Coordinates of C-alpha atoms and ligand atoms in Angstrom, one line a residue:
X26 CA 0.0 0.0 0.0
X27 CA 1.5 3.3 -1.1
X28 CA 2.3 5.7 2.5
X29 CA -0.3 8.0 3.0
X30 CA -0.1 11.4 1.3
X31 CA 0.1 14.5 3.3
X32 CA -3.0 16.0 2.8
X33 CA -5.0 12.7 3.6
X34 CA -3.1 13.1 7.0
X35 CA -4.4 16.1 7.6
X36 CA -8.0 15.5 6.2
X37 CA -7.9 12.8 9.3
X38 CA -7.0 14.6 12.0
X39 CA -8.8 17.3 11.0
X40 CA -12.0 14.7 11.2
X41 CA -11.1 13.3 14.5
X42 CA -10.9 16.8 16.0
X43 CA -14.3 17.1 14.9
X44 CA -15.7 13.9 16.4
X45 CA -14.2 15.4 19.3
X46 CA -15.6 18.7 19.4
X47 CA -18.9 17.1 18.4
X48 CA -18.7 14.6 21.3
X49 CA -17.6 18.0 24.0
X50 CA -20.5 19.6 22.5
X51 CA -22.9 16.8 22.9
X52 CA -21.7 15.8 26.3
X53 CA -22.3 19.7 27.5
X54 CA -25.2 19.6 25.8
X55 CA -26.4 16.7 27.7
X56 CA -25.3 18.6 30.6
X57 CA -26.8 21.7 30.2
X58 CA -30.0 19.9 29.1
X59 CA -30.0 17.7 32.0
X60 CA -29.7 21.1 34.9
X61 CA -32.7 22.5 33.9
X62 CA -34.8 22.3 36.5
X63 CA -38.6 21.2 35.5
X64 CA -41.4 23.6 35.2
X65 CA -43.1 21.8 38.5
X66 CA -41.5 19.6 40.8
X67 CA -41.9 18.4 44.4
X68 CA -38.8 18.7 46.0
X69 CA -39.2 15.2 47.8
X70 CA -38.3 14.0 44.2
X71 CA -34.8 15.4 43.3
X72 CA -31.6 14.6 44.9
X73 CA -29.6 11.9 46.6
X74 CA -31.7 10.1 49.6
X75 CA -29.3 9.8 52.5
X76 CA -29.6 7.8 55.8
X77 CA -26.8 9.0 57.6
X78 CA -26.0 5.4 58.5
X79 CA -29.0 4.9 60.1
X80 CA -32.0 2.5 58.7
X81 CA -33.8 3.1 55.8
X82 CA -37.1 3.0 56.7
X83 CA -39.3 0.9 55.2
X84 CA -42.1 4.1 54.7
X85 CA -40.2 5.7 52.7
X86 CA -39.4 4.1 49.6
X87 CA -40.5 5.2 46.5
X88 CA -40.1 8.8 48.8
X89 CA -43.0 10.0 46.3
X90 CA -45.1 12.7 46.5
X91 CA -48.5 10.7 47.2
X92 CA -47.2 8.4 50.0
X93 CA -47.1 8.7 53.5
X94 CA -48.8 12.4 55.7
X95 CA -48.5 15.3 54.3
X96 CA -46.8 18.5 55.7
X97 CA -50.2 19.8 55.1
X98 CA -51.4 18.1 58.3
X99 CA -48.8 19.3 60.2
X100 CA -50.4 22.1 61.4
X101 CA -50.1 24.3 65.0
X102 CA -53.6 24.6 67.2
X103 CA -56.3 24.9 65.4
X104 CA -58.6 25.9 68.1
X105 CA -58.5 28.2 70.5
X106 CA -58.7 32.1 71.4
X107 CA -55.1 33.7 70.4
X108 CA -53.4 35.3 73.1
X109 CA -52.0 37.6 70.2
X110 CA -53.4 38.2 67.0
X111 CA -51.7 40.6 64.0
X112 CA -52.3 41.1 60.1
X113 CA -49.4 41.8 58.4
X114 CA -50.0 43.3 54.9
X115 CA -47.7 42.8 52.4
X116 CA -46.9 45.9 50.0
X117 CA -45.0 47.9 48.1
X118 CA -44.3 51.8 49.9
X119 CA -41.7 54.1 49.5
X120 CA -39.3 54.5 52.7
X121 CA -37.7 57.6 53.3
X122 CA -34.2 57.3 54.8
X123 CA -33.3 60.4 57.4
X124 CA -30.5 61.3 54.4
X125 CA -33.6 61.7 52.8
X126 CA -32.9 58.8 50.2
X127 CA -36.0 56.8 49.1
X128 CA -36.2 53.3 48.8
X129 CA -38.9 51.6 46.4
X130 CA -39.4 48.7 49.3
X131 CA -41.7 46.0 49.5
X132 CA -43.0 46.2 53.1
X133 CA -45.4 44.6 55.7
X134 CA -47.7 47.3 56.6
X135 CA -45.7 50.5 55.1
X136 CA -42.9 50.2 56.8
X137 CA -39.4 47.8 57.0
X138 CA -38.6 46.6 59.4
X139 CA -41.9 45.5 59.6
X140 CA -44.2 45.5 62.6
X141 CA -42.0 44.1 66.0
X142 CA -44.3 41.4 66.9
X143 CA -43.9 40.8 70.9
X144 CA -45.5 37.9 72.8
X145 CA -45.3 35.9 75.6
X146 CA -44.2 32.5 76.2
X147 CA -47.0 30.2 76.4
X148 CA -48.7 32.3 73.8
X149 CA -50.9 31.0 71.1
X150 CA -49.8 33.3 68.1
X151 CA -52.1 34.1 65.3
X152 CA -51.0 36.2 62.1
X153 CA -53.2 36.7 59.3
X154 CA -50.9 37.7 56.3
X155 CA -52.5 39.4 53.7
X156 CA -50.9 40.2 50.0
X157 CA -52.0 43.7 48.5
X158 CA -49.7 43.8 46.0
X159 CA -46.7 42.2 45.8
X160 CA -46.6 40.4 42.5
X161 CA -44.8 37.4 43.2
X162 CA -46.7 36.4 46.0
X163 CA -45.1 36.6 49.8
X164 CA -45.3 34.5 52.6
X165 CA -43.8 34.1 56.1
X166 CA -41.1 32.4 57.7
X167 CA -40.5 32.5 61.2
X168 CA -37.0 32.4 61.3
X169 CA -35.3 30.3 64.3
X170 CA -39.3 29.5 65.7
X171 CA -39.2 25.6 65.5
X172 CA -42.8 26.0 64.8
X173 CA -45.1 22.9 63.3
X174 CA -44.0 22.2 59.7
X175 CA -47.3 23.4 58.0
X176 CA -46.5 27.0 59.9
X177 CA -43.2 27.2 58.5
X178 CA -44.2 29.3 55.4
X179 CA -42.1 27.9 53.0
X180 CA -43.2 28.6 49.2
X181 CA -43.6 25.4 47.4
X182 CA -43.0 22.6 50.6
X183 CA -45.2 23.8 53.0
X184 CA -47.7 26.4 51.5
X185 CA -48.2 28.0 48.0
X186 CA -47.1 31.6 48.1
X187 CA -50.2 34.2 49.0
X188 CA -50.6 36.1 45.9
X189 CA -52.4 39.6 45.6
X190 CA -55.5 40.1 46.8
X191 CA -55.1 36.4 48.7
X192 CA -54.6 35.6 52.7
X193 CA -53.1 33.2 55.1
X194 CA -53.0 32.5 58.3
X195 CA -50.4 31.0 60.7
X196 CA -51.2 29.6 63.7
X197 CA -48.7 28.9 66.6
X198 CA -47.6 28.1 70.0
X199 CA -44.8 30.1 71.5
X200 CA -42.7 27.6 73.2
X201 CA -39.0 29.5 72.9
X202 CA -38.4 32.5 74.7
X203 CA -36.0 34.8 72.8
X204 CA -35.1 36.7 69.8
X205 CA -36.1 35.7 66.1
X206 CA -37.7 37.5 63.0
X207 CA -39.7 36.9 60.3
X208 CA -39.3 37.2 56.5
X209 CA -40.8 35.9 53.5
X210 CA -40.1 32.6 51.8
X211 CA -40.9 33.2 48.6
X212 CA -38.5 34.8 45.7
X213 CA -36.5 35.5 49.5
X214 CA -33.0 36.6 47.7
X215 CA -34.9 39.6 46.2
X216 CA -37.8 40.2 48.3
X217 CA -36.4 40.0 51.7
X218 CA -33.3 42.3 50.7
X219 CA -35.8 44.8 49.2
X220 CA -37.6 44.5 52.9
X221 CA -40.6 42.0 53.3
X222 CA -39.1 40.9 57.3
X223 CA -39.9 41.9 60.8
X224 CA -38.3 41.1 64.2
X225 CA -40.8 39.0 66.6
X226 CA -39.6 38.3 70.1
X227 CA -41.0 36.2 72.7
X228 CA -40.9 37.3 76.1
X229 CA -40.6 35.5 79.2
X230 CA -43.8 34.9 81.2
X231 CA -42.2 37.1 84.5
X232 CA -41.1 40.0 82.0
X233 CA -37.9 41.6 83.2
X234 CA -37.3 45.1 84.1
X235 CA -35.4 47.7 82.0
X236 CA -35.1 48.6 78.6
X237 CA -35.4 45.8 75.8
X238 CA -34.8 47.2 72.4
X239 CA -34.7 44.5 69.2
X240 CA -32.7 46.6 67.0
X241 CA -32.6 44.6 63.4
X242 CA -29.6 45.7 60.7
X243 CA -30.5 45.8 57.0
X244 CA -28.8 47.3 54.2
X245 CA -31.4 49.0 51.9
X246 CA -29.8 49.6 48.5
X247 CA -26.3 49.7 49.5
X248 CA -27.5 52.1 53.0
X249 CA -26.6 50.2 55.8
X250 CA -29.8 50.5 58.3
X251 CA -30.6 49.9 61.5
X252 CA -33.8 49.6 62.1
X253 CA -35.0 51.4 58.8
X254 CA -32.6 54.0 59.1
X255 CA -28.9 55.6 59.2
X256 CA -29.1 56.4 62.9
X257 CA -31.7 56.3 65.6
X258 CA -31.6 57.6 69.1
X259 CA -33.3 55.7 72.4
X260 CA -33.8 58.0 75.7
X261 CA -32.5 55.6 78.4
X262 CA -31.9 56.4 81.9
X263 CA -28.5 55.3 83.4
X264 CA -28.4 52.5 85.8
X265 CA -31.4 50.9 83.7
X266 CA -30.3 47.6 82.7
X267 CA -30.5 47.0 79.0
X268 CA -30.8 44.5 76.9
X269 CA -30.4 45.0 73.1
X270 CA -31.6 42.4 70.3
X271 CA -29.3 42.3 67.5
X272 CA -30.7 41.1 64.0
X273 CA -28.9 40.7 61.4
X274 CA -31.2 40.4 58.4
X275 CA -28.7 41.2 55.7
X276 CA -27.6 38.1 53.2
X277 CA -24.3 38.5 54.7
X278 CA -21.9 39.2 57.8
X279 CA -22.5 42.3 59.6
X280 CA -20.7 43.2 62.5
X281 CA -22.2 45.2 65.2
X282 CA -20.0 47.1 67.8
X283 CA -21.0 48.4 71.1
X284 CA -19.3 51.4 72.9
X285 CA -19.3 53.1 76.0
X286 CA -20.2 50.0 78.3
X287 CA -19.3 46.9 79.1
X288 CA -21.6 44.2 78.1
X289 CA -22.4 40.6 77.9
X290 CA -23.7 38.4 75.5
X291 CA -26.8 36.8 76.8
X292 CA -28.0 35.0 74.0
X293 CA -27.5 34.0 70.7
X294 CA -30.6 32.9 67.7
X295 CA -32.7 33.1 70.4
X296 CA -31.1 30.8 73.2
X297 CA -29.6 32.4 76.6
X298 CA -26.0 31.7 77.3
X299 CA -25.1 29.8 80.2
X300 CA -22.0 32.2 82.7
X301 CA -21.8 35.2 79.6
X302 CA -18.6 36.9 80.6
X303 CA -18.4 41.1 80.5
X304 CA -16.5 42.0 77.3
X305 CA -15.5 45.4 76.4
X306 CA -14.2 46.2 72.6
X307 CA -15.1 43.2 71.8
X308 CA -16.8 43.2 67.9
X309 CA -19.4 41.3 67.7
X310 CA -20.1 39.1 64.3
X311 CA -23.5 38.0 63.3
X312 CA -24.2 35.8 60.5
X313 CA -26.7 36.6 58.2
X314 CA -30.2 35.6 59.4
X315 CA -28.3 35.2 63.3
X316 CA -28.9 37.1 66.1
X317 CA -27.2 38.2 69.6
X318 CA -28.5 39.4 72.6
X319 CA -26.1 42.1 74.9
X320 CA -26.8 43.6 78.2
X321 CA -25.9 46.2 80.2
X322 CA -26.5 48.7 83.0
X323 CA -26.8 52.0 81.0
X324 CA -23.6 54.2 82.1
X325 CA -24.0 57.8 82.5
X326 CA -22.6 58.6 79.5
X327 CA -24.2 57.7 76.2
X328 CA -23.6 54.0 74.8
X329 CA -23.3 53.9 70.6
X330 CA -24.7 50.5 69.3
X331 CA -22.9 50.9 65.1
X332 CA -22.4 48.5 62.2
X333 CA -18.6 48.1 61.7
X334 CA -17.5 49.9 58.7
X335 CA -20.3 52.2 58.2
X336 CA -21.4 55.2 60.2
X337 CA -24.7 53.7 60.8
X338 CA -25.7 53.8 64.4
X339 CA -28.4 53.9 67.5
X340 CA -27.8 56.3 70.4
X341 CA -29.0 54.9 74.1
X342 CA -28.7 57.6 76.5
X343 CA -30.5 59.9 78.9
X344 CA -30.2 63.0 76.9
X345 CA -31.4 63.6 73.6
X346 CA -27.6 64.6 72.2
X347 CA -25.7 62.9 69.8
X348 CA -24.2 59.3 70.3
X349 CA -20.2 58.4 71.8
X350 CA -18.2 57.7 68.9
X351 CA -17.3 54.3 67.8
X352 CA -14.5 52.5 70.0
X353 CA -12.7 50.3 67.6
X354 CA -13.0 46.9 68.9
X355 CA -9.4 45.0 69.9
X356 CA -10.7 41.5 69.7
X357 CA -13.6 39.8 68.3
X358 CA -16.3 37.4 69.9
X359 CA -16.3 33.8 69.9
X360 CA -19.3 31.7 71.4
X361 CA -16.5 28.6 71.1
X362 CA -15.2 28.8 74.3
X363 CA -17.7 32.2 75.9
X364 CA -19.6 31.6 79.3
X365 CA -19.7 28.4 81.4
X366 CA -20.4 24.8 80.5
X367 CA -24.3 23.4 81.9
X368 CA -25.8 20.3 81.0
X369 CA -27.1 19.4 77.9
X370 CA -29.4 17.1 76.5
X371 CA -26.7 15.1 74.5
X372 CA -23.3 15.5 73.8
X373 CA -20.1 14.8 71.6
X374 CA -19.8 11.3 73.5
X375 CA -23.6 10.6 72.4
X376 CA -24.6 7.7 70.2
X377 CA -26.0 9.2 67.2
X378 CA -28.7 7.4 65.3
X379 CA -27.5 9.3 62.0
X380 CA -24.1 11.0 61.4
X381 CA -24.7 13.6 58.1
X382 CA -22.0 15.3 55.7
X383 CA -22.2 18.5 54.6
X384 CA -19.4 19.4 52.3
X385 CA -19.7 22.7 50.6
X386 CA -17.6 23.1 47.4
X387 CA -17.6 25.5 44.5
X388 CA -17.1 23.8 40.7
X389 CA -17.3 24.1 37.1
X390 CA -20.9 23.0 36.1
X391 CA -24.5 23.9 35.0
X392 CA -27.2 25.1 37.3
X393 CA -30.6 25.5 35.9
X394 CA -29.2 25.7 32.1
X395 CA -26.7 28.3 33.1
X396 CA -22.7 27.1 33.2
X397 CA -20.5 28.3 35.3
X398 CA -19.1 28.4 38.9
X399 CA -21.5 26.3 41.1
X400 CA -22.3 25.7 44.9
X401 CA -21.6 21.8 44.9
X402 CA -23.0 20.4 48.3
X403 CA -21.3 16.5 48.7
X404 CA -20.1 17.2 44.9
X405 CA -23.3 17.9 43.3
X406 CA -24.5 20.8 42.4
X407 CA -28.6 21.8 42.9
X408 CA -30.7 19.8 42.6
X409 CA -28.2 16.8 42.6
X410 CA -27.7 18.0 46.3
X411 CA -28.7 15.8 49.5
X412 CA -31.7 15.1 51.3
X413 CA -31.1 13.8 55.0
X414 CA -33.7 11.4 56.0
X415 CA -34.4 11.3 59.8
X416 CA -36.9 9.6 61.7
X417 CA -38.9 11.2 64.5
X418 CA -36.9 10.6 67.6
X419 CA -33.5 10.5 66.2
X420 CA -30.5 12.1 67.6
X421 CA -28.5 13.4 64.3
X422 CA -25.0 14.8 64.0
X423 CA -24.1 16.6 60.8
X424 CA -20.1 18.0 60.2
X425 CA -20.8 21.7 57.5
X426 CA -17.5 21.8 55.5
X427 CA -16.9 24.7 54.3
X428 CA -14.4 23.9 51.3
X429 CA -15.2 26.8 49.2
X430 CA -14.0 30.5 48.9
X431 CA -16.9 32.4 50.5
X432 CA -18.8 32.2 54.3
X433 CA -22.5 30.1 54.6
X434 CA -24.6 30.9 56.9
X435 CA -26.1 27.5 57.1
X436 CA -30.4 27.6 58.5
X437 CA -31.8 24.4 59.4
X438 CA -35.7 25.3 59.8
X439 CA -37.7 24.0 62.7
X440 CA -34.8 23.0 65.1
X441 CA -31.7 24.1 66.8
X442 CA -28.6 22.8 66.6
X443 CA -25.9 22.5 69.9
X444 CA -22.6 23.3 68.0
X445 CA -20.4 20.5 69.0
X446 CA -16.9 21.8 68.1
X447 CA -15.2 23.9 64.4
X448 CA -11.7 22.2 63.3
X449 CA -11.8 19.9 66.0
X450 CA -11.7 21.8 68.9
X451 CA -15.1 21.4 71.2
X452 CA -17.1 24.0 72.5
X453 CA -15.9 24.6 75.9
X454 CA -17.6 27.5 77.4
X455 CA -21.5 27.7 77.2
X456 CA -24.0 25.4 75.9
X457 CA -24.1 26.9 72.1
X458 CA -27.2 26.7 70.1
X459 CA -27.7 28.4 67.1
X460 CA -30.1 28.3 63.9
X461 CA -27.9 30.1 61.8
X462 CA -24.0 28.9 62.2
X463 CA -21.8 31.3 59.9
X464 CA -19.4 28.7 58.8
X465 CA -16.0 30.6 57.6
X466 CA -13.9 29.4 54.2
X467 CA -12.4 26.1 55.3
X468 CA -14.3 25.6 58.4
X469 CA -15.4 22.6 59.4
X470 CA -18.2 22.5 62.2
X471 CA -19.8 19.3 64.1
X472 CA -23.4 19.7 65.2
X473 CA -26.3 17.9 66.4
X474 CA -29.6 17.8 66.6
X475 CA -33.3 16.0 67.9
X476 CA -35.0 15.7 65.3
X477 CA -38.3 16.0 66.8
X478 CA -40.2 18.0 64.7
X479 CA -41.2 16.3 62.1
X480 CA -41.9 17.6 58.9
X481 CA -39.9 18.7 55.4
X482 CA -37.1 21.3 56.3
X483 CA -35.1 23.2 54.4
X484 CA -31.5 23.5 55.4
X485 CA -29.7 26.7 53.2
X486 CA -27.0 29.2 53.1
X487 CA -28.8 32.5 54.3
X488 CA -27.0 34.6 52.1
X489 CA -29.9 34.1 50.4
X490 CA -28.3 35.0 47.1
X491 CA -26.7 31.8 47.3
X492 CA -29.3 29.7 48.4
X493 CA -31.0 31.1 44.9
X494 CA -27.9 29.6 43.4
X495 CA -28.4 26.2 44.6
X496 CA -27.2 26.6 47.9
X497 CA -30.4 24.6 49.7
X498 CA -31.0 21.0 50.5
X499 CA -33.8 19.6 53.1
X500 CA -33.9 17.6 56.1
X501 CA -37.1 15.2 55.5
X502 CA -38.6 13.0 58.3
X503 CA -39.3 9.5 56.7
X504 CA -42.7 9.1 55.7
X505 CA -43.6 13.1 55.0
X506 CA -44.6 14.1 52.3
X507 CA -45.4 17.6 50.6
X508 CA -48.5 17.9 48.2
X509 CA -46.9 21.8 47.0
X510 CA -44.6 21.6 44.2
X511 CA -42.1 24.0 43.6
X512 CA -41.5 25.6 40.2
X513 CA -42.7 28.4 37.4
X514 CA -46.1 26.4 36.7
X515 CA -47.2 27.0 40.4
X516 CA -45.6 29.8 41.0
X517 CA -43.4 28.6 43.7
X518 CA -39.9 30.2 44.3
X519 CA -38.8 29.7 48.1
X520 CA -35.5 30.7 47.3
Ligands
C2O625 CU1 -34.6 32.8 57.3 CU2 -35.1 29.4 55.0 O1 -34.8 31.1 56.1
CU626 CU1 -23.5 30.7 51.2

């Protein structure tokens, strides 16, 4: 056979460079095809069941839509007299910043923050939300209230969103005492940053004396805010003790600073701290969606509550002038090893009925037709992510990796989890409880939880941005199931 020519050489590898490119194309194709997500689906359907080690429980194969109860039934008291009752209407206003910049908001009742709902402990709660005219619908999540699953107000599991002109109601039992707020669930990355949340806090029974102020940090297009505005003044008298709710309801870390006292951290996501030590200069971070609790005995001088890095801030003093400047903190706050140990309901040296991984990564990939940079969680990115599956009764650890450039805020709705230790090192000073844990770039936290709640949870990084990015997973008790179905067709958009 003569040697082949040049040209047919080149004709060849020309050819196989094109089988190649044809088979990248087709494979990303497949890819890209394959990441859509579908018009209408039930998120019990996507994912990667996991046990955690534990049994797979007979109920729940198949894990479809039509088997088992459904979150629907779920529901808090149904009967009885509230103890408090509020409407909170949903709709767009202008808010006028005191730099006189306006802010096309979406609101609940005309103003963000919304309404401060305030009960007591042992309250039953009843909120009629009503939609005017926010076109995407709205509903409401009460954020660190480990309320009945079919209360949780979560778009497209629990609930459809309330459009306009439509109502809900949510019906509860305040068991926690502490600090927590409430937001929508629905299209959340854009409608809770254009301000659709509220702070709620539950008071104890035997309410204590002094001056409790919820003050909730929000930045309003790019205006850092505390509650609604650049600056805010509260006449206190000194020797009052004080006790100051921090919010943060940003999709990111803000850190507040107090100045002119000492103070201690009393509580953090809503759950007291157990020996809180007095800190002065101390900054204190707060995840997005977290909160903290200080108190203090008002000094005579003023005290400045600020947001690190902006000149947003709240006077507390007993005249009406101007607020201390900003002491620059020297050290910054770390509930790992703050307060005294107390008992605890379990511990590290527990037996777990389910150990979870969490590993959050960022890689090359397709979300939702779109390539790009991903959120991967345990390598596959939404909705190729997780679902833990938990029976009622369990005792659950989960380790959140954080292998990827950028902080999460991790939520797990409807229960709190006792921070067990980050990088190996355990929690040593108070029992720490938290509902939003701001897990840093290459952290690694161990957690646990009861899962006695039962119900379909979401479990998402509250920069809320993210979770829109495929940031979000669920914790589903076997044998749940969800008749809403999340998607365009219904209308359902939690993230
Ligand atoms: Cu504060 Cu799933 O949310
Ligand atoms: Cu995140």
């Amino acid at each position: 056979m003569a040697p082949m020519s040049k040209a047919l050489i080149g004709r060849i590898a020309v050819g196989a460079v094109v089988v190649v490119l044809v088979a990248v194309v087709a494979v990303l194709g497949k890819m890209w095809w394959d990441s859509r997500l579908p018009e209408t689906y039930n998120v019990m359907s996507y994912g990667t069941h996991e046990y955690g080690g534990g049994a797979v429980p007979p109920d729940h194969a198949g894990h479809g839509a039509s088997t088992g109860m459904s979150v629907a039934a779920l529901k808090g008291p149904s009967d009885g007299t509230p103890d408090a009752h509020f409407e909170l209407i949903a709709r767009a206003a202008d808010i006028r910043l005191s730099s006189g910049q306006v802010v096309h908001a979406l609101t609940f009742g005309g103003r963000s923050p919304g309404p401060e709902l305030r009960v007591r402990q042992g309250d039953l709660v009843e909120v009629v939300l009503r939609n005017d005219d926010v076109e995407d619908g709205v509903t409401i999540h009460w954020h660190g209230l480990d309320v009945p699953n079919a209360e949780d107000g979560v778009a497209g599991v629990t609930q459809n969103a309330v459009l306009p002109g439509e109502s809900y109601t949510y019906r509860f039992r305040a068991e926690q005492v502490g600090t927590f707020w409430y937001h929508t669930h629905q299209v959340s990355s854009k409608e809770v940053r254009r301000g659709l949340f509220g702070v709620i806090v539950i008071e104890p029974r035997d309410k204590q004396p002094g001056v409790d102020l919820a003050i909730a940090a929000h930045t309003f297009d790019g205006v850092a805010t505390l509650n609604g505005d650049e600056s805010g003044r509260q006449t206190v008298a000194a020797g009052t003790e004080v006790r100051l709710r921090l919010v943060n309801t940003d999709s990111f870390e803000q850190t507040f600073t107090v100045s002119g006292t000492p103070f201690r951290v009393l509580a953090i996501d809503g759950t007291d701290l157990h020996g809180p030590g007095e800190l002065e200069k101390v900054a204190l971070p707060v995840a997005a969606g977290g909160r903290i609790d200080v108190g203090y005995v008002q000094p005579p001088n003023g005290v400045r509550v600020g947001i690190e890095g902006t000149a947003t801030a709240v006077g507390l003093g007993s005249s009406g002038g101007p607020p201390p400047g900003e002491v620059p903190p020297t050290a910054t706050f770390d509930p790992l090893t703050y307060g005294t140990p107390a008992p605890t309901p379990f511990d590290a040296s527990s037996a777990f009925d389910r150990r979870f991984e969490m590993t959050i990564t960022r890689k090359p990939g397709f979300f939702d037709g779109s390539p790009g940079l991903q959120w991967a969680i345990n390598g596959g990115i939404y909705p190729d992510v997780p679902v833990f599956v938990v029976e009622d009764g369990d005792l659950v650890e989960v380790t959140i990796a954080n292998d990827s450039n950028g902080v999460h805020p991790m939520h797990l709705h409807g229960h709190h989890l006792l921070v067990l230790s980050r990088d190996g090192r355990p929690s040593t000073g108070s029992p720490w409880w938290s509902d939003t844990l701001n897990v840093q770039k290459g952290e690694s936290y161990v957690v646990a939880f009861r899962a006695n709640n039962p119900g379909i949870w979401m479990d998402h990084c509250h920069n809320l941005t993210h979770a829109s990015q495929g940031l979000t997973m669920h914790v589903a008790y076997a044998g749940v199931s969800t008749p809403f179905l999340v998607g365009d067709d219904p209308g359902n958009a939690p993230e």
